[in-house]
Amino acid sequence: METGKASYEELQQEISQLRAELEEANDTIEAIRTGQVDALIVQSENGHELYTLRSADQTYRVFIEKMTEGAVTINREGTILYSNSQFARMVGVPLSKVIGLAFAQFIAKGYKDQFGILQQKGWTEDCKGEVKLVNRDGGLTVQLSLTTLELDEGFSLSIIVTDLTGEKETQRKLKQQNDQLEKINYALELSNHDLQQFASVASHDLQEPLRKIQMFSSLLRNKTTNLPEDARMYLDKIIASSERMKQLINDVLNYSMLSSDQLKYEQIDLQRLLQELTEDYELIIQEKQVKLVFEELPAIEANKGQIRQLFQNIISNAIKFTRDHVQPHIVVSSRRINARSIDAHEQFDGPFCRISIKDNGIGFDEKYMANIFSLFGRLNSRDMYAGTGIGLAIARKIVEKHNGLITAHSIEGIGSEFIVVLPVARYKS
């Protein structure tokens, strides 16, 4: 009985001693972490070894302790000499048990060789690598940043452990969104192709009966000499409406064809191209006594057919929307700029050109700015000014296809200025 009592007392004493040692160890760890001591002793193959931090600055110790990344210091054998609380939380092990363990035991099975190579490299140069840590939740993908740290007795390896869970989730979501965007783009390409096919077929099918309406109306008007005046007027309206419908069909077809990505780019001399446009409009320019001025214009890399149509649509509008009893005056000028912006600074060899087409026509109220570039957008009566209302919508789409910008400024009754920004060389945003 006395023997049992003695054994119980011995056990109690042993437990008390172990508790005291545990408290002492915890106090020591806390003192190291908070900078109250700057040395520790570790049992190794060579016996007890003393490790002293060269700088025992408490501020830096506290900073490392408060970091959201894990921070670990290991010796040549890979033993953890120091760990902050964050790393202990990452691996799900109490901080008091982390110090003195091999860092490699927290590396997941499939990553141990990778970590071995990274650790070896870390002793000679700063390096980074992605591995997986083992914890109670199954694993944690992290980035290890390794660099050497000089102590009094030699060098140790400092490892910053960054949790990549949030980054991986962001990458996953980004990939998911990119995949979804690719599907949408593919569906859009199919839709655009179908639209082009439909527009082409519809154009052909609509123009055939339209040609017959125009032809028979003209024949009836010209061959019948004793038509009443009102009947002749009705035939004129049929012919005029047919012509407008023909133009509308052609414009819709042209607009739909702009969706194609198969553009042939070439070097275009804008000065020469606009001179050619002047020749096309020679009769109406003479008739309306238009003063058309082209200042020095650059050469650009673009699709010639579309750029020609762009300026044709804008200049024809300027010629069309003139004021009564005022000589039409149209000035086309340009300057090189340093960025893809309407308000970019001028630069002699800038990668973009800013082209201004300014007129002294009827102008428009800028509150209707959104309307002028929209499909079928009209601000004026068809009876006063002919047209389909697609010209500027086509101009905008051409500019966008060339990764440019287009806008306008106007004062009603004074005139308008259309500004086009185009890349000098072929440009992809």
XYZ file of N, CA and C in Angstrom, residues 84-259:
528
model
N 6.897 32.077 -36.744
C 5.893 32.987 -36.190
C 4.559 32.249 -36.043
N 3.606 32.900 -35.410
C 2.322 32.258 -35.119
C 1.554 31.915 -36.389
N 1.703 32.735 -37.434
C 0.945 32.513 -38.663
C 1.310 31.183 -39.309
N 2.597 30.830 -39.317
C 2.980 29.546 -39.906
C 2.392 28.396 -39.100
N 2.408 28.528 -37.782
C 1.820 27.484 -36.936
C 0.338 27.301 -37.260
N -0.361 28.409 -37.495
C -1.781 28.312 -37.860
C -1.950 27.658 -39.227
N -1.045 27.964 -40.148
C -1.130 27.377 -41.490
C -1.052 25.851 -41.452
N -0.138 25.326 -40.636
C 0.054 23.869 -40.588
C -0.808 23.211 -39.517
N -1.497 24.027 -38.720
C -2.410 23.484 -37.715
C -1.715 22.784 -36.567
N -0.536 23.280 -36.201
C 0.244 22.696 -35.105
C 0.551 23.796 -34.099
N 0.435 23.510 -32.778
C 0.760 24.537 -31.779
C 2.176 25.066 -31.982
N 2.339 26.349 -31.767
C 3.634 26.986 -32.007
C 4.738 26.345 -31.175
N 4.406 25.930 -29.963
C 5.417 25.340 -29.076
C 5.971 24.035 -29.625
N 5.198 23.378 -30.505
C 5.643 22.102 -31.070
C 6.320 22.267 -32.427
N 6.131 23.436 -33.058
C 6.709 23.648 -34.390
C 8.217 23.797 -34.315
N 8.695 24.604 -33.366
C 10.132 24.870 -33.254
C 10.857 23.592 -32.852
N 11.913 23.275 -33.598
C 12.679 22.062 -33.346
C 12.327 20.935 -34.294
N 11.204 21.064 -35.022
C 10.820 20.044 -35.999
C 11.490 20.317 -37.345
N 11.520 19.295 -38.190
C 12.053 19.457 -39.546
C 10.995 20.135 -40.411
N 11.387 21.174 -41.124
C 10.425 21.891 -41.967
C 9.840 20.961 -43.028
N 10.671 20.021 -43.523
C 10.247 19.140 -44.613
C 9.049 18.277 -44.241
N 8.837 18.036 -42.934
C 7.713 17.180 -42.565
C 6.359 17.855 -42.807
N 6.382 19.172 -43.026
C 5.131 19.883 -43.328
C 4.878 19.998 -44.845
N 5.816 19.459 -45.640
C 5.658 19.494 -47.096
C 4.883 18.259 -47.547
N 3.866 18.454 -48.394
C 3.051 17.339 -48.887
C 3.911 16.360 -49.682
N 3.468 15.123 -49.721
C 4.249 14.022 -50.283
C 4.731 14.287 -51.707
N 3.862 14.758 -52.563
C 4.230 14.950 -53.964
C 5.131 16.144 -54.220
N 5.461 16.901 -53.174
C 6.239 18.134 -53.349
C 7.595 18.086 -52.637
N 7.924 16.945 -52.008
C 9.150 16.883 -51.202
C 10.412 17.038 -52.059
N 10.444 16.380 -53.219
C 11.617 16.519 -54.098
C 11.761 17.963 -54.577
N 10.621 18.558 -54.920
C 10.626 19.953 -55.386
C 11.144 20.878 -54.290
N 10.710 20.612 -53.042
C 11.180 21.439 -51.926
C 12.666 21.227 -51.682
N 13.139 19.965 -51.826
C 14.560 19.680 -51.623
C 15.432 20.488 -52.570
N 15.023 20.562 -53.830
C 15.761 21.349 -54.829
C 15.714 22.833 -54.476
N 14.533 23.292 -54.064
C 14.347 24.702 -53.707
C 15.194 25.066 -52.491
N 15.211 24.174 -51.500
C 15.988 24.419 -50.281
C 17.481 24.493 -50.593
N 17.948 23.578 -51.424
C 19.370 23.573 -51.801
C 19.745 24.858 -52.538
N 18.861 25.300 -53.426
C 19.107 26.520 -54.190
C 19.088 27.743 -53.283
N 18.222 27.713 -52.263
C 18.065 28.851 -51.363
C 19.318 29.199 -50.584
N 20.213 28.235 -50.405
C 21.451 28.515 -49.673
C 22.453 29.301 -50.521
N 22.242 29.327 -51.833
C 23.191 30.032 -52.706
C 22.616 31.309 -53.312
N 21.266 31.381 -53.426
C 20.645 32.574 -54.007
C 19.192 32.676 -53.557
N 18.669 33.890 -53.587
C 17.253 34.090 -53.277
C 16.408 33.395 -54.338
N 15.367 32.713 -53.899
C 14.527 31.996 -54.863
C 13.109 31.840 -54.329
N 12.214 31.473 -55.231
C 10.807 31.269 -54.882
C 10.314 29.991 -55.524
N 9.304 29.381 -54.906
C 8.711 28.179 -55.480
C 7.361 27.902 -54.861
N 6.546 27.173 -55.607
C 5.195 26.853 -55.150
C 5.149 25.394 -54.699
N 4.677 25.170 -53.473
C 4.546 23.815 -52.932
C 3.217 23.701 -52.199
N 2.973 22.499 -51.666
C 1.756 22.284 -50.890
C 2.140 21.842 -49.488
N 1.576 22.508 -48.485
C 1.810 22.141 -47.094
C 0.746 21.155 -46.628
N 1.126 20.330 -45.660
C 0.173 19.403 -45.039
C -0.422 20.081 -43.815
N -1.745 20.032 -43.700
C -2.405 20.501 -42.479
C -3.654 19.667 -42.222
N -4.391 20.003 -41.199
C -5.559 19.199 -40.815
C -6.671 19.242 -41.855
N -6.673 20.280 -42.665
C -7.716 20.420 -43.695
C -7.358 19.693 -44.982
N -6.220 19.016 -44.994
C -5.834 18.253 -46.170
C -4.656 18.832 -46.915
N -4.519 20.128 -46.939
C -3.392 20.732 -47.638
C -3.614 22.197 -47.936
N -2.519 22.907 -48.159
C -2.576 24.340 -48.410
C -1.503 24.691 -49.440
N -1.921 25.249 -50.578
C -0.960 25.661 -51.608
C -0.333 26.992 -51.204
N 0.994 27.026 -51.183
C 1.702 28.225 -50.730
C 2.868 28.524 -51.662
N 3.345 29.742 -51.567
C 4.593 30.118 -52.229
C 5.654 30.305 -51.160
N 6.807 29.679 -51.356
C 7.930 29.833 -50.436
C 8.936 30.799 -51.042
N 9.322 31.804 -50.258
C 10.361 32.747 -50.672
C 11.551 32.546 -49.749
N 12.679 32.101 -50.298
C 13.831 31.721 -49.491
C 14.971 32.722 -49.651
N 15.592 33.033 -48.528
C 16.784 33.881 -48.541
C 17.630 33.539 -47.327
N 18.932 33.735 -47.418
C 19.805 33.401 -46.289
C 19.816 34.532 -45.271
N 19.986 34.148 -44.015
C 20.026 35.109 -42.905
C 21.280 34.817 -42.094
N 22.121 35.832 -41.862
C 23.386 35.622 -41.162
C 23.193 35.733 -39.655
N 23.606 34.682 -38.949
C 23.625 34.672 -37.486
C 25.082 34.739 -37.017
N 25.265 34.892 -35.700
C 26.634 34.982 -35.163
C 27.454 33.738 -35.488
N 26.783 32.575 -35.421
C 27.500 31.324 -35.631
C 27.442 30.821 -37.073
N 26.885 31.622 -37.968
C 26.823 31.204 -39.366
C 25.546 31.678 -40.033
N 25.179 30.986 -41.101
C 23.989 31.357 -41.863
C 22.836 30.402 -41.582
N 21.640 30.945 -41.620
C 20.423 30.138 -41.578
C 19.589 30.516 -42.804
N 18.548 29.739 -43.041
C 17.697 29.978 -44.206
C 16.349 30.510 -43.741
N 16.023 31.708 -44.216
C 14.748 32.332 -43.852
C 13.726 32.036 -44.947
N 12.532 31.603 -44.526
C 11.476 31.232 -45.479
C 10.209 32.019 -45.163
N 9.726 32.764 -46.145
C 8.428 33.439 -46.033
C 7.398 32.570 -46.753
N 6.319 32.250 -46.054
C 5.301 31.325 -46.572
C 4.028 32.116 -46.870
N 3.667 32.212 -48.153
C 2.495 32.992 -48.575
C 1.373 32.060 -49.011
N 0.222 32.222 -48.381
C -0.954 31.409 -48.722
C -1.483 31.831 -50.099
N -1.575 30.876 -51.024
C -2.041 31.171 -52.385
C -3.499 30.778 -52.607
N -4.201 30.435 -51.532
C -5.592 29.986 -51.686
C -6.440 31.029 -52.396
N -6.364 32.295 -51.927
C -7.157 33.363 -52.538
C -6.757 33.605 -53.976
N -5.432 33.593 -54.229
C -4.938 33.822 -55.589
C -5.379 32.707 -56.526
N -5.314 31.450 -56.028
C -5.740 30.317 -56.853
C -7.224 30.400 -57.172
N -8.013 30.831 -56.182
C -9.450 30.970 -56.408
C -9.724 32.069 -57.430
N -8.958 33.175 -57.327
C -9.099 34.263 -58.305
C -8.729 33.782 -59.702
N -7.636 33.013 -59.803
C -7.215 32.469 -61.096
C -8.273 31.529 -61.665
N -8.872 30.725 -60.774
C -9.910 29.789 -61.223
C -11.114 30.547 -61.778
N -11.538 31.587 -61.039
C -12.683 32.384 -61.485
C -12.367 33.122 -62.782
N -11.124 33.635 -62.873
C -10.712 34.355 -64.077
C -10.709 33.430 -65.285
N -10.205 32.213 -65.084
C -10.203 31.234 -66.180
C -11.630 30.883 -66.586
N -12.488 30.735 -65.572
C -13.892 30.418 -65.845
C -14.547 31.538 -66.659
N -14.253 32.787 -66.271
C -14.816 33.929 -66.990
C -14.251 34.027 -68.410
N -12.938 33.743 -68.555
C -12.320 33.772 -69.886
C -12.915 32.701 -70.796
N -13.131 31.507 -70.214
C -13.746 30.427 -70.993
C -15.148 30.819 -71.438
N -15.876 31.448 -70.504
C -17.237 31.881 -70.821
C -17.218 32.970 -71.897
N -16.236 33.883 -71.782
C -16.112 34.962 -72.763
C -15.778 34.411 -74.148
N -14.918 33.386 -74.185
C -14.574 32.760 -75.465
C -15.806 32.133 -76.111
N -16.647 31.503 -75.289
C -17.878 30.902 -75.816
C -18.810 31.974 -76.368
N -18.914 33.089 -75.618
C -19.773 34.195 -76.067
C -19.239 34.785 -77.370
N -17.897 34.966 -77.432
C -17.285 35.513 -78.652
C -17.508 34.592 -79.848
N -17.397 33.288 -79.583
C -17.615 32.323 -80.665
C -19.058 32.391 -81.157
N -19.995 32.459 -80.188
C -21.412 32.566 -80.559
C -21.676 33.863 -81.320
N -20.980 34.934 -80.898
C -21.142 36.230 -81.565
C -20.598 36.183 -82.994
N -19.461 35.502 -83.165
C -18.893 35.357 -84.508
C -19.853 34.604 -85.424
N -20.452 33.534 -84.887
C -21.432 32.781 -85.674
C -22.628 33.656 -86.022
N -23.058 34.446 -85.015
C -24.203 35.335 -85.233
C -23.884 36.383 -86.296
N -22.660 36.959 -86.223
C -22.248 37.952 -87.220
C -22.175 37.342 -88.618
N -21.668 36.111 -88.663
C -21.585 35.428 -89.958
C -22.984 35.201 -90.529
N -23.895 34.747 -89.652
C -25.277 34.528 -90.097
C -25.912 35.838 -90.561
N -25.609 36.927 -89.822
C -26.158 38.234 -90.190
C -25.649 38.674 -91.562
N -24.354 38.466 -91.807
C -23.789 38.830 -93.110
C -24.425 38.014 -94.229
N -24.596 36.711 -93.961
C -25.227 35.855 -94.962
C -26.652 36.313 -95.244
N -27.379 36.615 -94.154
C -28.765 37.062 -94.308
C -28.828 38.381 -95.077
N -27.944 39.318 -94.697
C -27.948 40.628 -95.355
C -27.637 40.494 -96.841
N -26.694 39.604 -97.161
C -26.325 39.406 -98.557
C -27.484 38.817 -99.362
N -28.122 37.780 -98.798
C -29.254 37.141 -99.482
C -30.431 38.101 -99.573
N -30.721 38.772 -98.435
C -31.851 39.703 -98.410
C -31.634 40.840 -99.401
N -30.385 41.318 -99.491
C -30.074 42.395 -100.426
C -30.376 41.972 -101.859
N -29.934 40.773 -102.194
C -30.176 40.277 -103.557
C -31.668 40.090 -103.815
N -32.364 39.469 -102.850
C -33.792 39.173 -103.024
C -34.643 40.437 -103.050
N -34.225 41.467 -102.307
C -34.998 42.711 -102.275
C -34.733 43.579 -103.498
N -33.492 43.560 -103.965
C -33.145 44.456 -105.070
C -33.750 44.017 -106.405
N -33.969 42.719 -106.556
C -34.525 42.247 -107.825
C -35.927 42.807 -108.086
N -36.897 42.664 -107.141
C -38.215 43.280 -107.384
C -38.145 44.805 -107.412
N -37.186 45.370 -106.667
C -37.049 46.826 -106.642
C -36.631 47.355 -108.018
N -35.714 46.625 -108.654
C -35.293 47.030 -110.002
C -36.473 47.029 -110.980
N -37.345 46.039 -110.818
C -38.518 45.956 -111.700
C -39.488 47.112 -111.440
N -39.658 47.452 -110.161
C -40.529 48.591 -109.828
C -39.990 49.863 -110.474
N -38.660 50.081 -110.324
C -38.042 51.271 -110.914
C -38.154 51.260 -112.444
N -37.872 50.109 -113.033
C -37.869 50.018 -114.495
C -39.264 50.267 -115.073
N -40.282 49.572 -114.523
C -41.635 49.723 -115.073
C -42.226 51.102 -114.777
N -41.863 51.667 -113.621
C -42.338 53.020 -113.302
C -41.759 54.028 -114.287
N -40.461 53.877 -114.594
C -39.813 54.789 -115.547
C -40.386 54.616 -116.950
N -40.610 53.350 -117.342
C -41.200 53.095 -118.664
C -42.587 53.709 -118.776
N -43.384 53.501 -117.731
C -44.747 54.035 -117.730
C -44.736 55.555 -117.805
N -43.814 56.168 -117.055
C -43.749 57.636 -117.020
C -43.302 58.204 -118.368
N -42.304 57.554 -118.991
C -41.725 58.092 -120.226
C -42.548 57.778 -121.479
N -43.250 56.654 -121.472
C -43.974 56.252 -122.679
C -45.406 56.777 -122.725
N -45.917 57.159 -121.579
C -47.295 57.661 -121.560
C -47.262 59.179 -121.572
N -47.695 59.763 -122.671
C -47.608 61.225 -122.836
C -48.813 61.964 -122.269
N -49.928 61.271 -122.179
C -51.143 61.969 -121.740
C -51.531 61.621 -120.310
N -50.521 61.349 -119.485
C -50.806 61.057 -118.071
C -51.274 62.312 -117.359
N -52.275 62.186 -116.490
C -52.669 63.333 -115.671
C -51.494 63.764 -114.791
N -51.477 65.009 -114.393
C -50.377 65.556 -113.591
C -50.223 64.824 -112.268
N -51.358 64.493 -111.608
C -51.260 63.807 -110.317
C -50.694 62.394 -110.487
N -51.035 61.704 -111.599
C -50.496 60.365 -111.858
C -48.989 60.433 -112.097
N -48.538 61.449 -112.842
C -47.103 61.645 -113.083
C -46.369 61.910 -111.759
N -47.011 62.686 -110.872
C -46.411 62.979 -109.569
C -46.271 61.692 -108.738
N -47.302 60.828 -108.801
C -47.251 59.565 -108.063
C -46.127 58.670 -108.585
N -45.957 58.640 -109.905
C -44.874 57.844 -110.491
C -43.501 58.376 -110.064
N -43.370 59.689 -110.027
C -42.112 60.297 -109.567
C -41.807 59.893 -108.126
N -42.857 59.863 -107.297
C -42.670 59.474 -105.888
C -42.274 58.002 -105.780
N -42.890 57.156 -106.634
C -42.531 55.735 -106.632
C -41.062 55.563 -107.011
N -40.633 56.269 -108.063
C -39.242 56.175 -108.529
C -38.273 56.679 -107.452
N -38.601 57.810 -106.815
C -37.728 58.380 -105.770
C -37.657 57.455 -104.556
N -38.817 56.908 -104.166
C -38.846 55.993 -103.016
C -38.068 54.721 -103.314
N -38.169 54.241 -104.546
C -37.427 53.041 -104.946
C -35.924 53.289 -104.883
N -35.515 54.482 -105.307
C -34.091 54.832 -105.269
C -33.586 54.899 -103.832
N -34.413 55.479 -102.940
C -34.030 55.537 -101.520
C -33.943 54.131 -100.928
N -34.899 53.273 -101.297
C -34.882 51.901 -100.800
C -33.641 51.155 -101.286
N -33.271 51.378 -102.539
C -32.063 50.756 -103.089
C -30.825 51.192 -102.304
N -30.741 52.499 -102.008
C -29.615 53.029 -101.246
C -29.596 52.459 -99.834
N -30.787 52.333 -99.243
C -30.900 51.793 -97.889
C -30.431 50.341 -97.849
N -30.852 49.552 -98.821
C -30.440 48.144 -98.882
C -28.925 48.043 -99.011
N -28.346 48.874 -99.869
C -26.886 48.865 -100.046
C -26.163 49.272 -98.767
N -26.700 50.279 -98.068
C -26.075 50.745 -96.826
C -26.146 49.677 -95.736
N -27.297 49.019 -95.620
C -27.444 47.948 -94.623
C -26.473 46.814 -94.931
N -26.345 46.480 -96.210
C -25.400 45.431 -96.607
C -23.970 45.843 -96.267
N -23.616 47.092 -96.579
C -22.270 47.590 -96.261
C -22.011 47.564 -94.761
N -23.013 47.952 -93.978
C -22.867 47.978 -92.518
C -22.639 46.570 -91.975
N -23.413 45.610 -92.463
C -23.281 44.233 -91.972
C -21.933 43.639 -92.359
N -21.408 44.018 -93.520
C -20.128 43.480 -93.978
C -18.961 43.984 -93.140
N -19.172 45.080 -92.398
C -18.097 45.614 -91.551
C -17.786 44.699 -90.378
N -18.659 43.726 -90.079
C -18.431 42.812 -88.960
C -17.316 41.821 -89.256
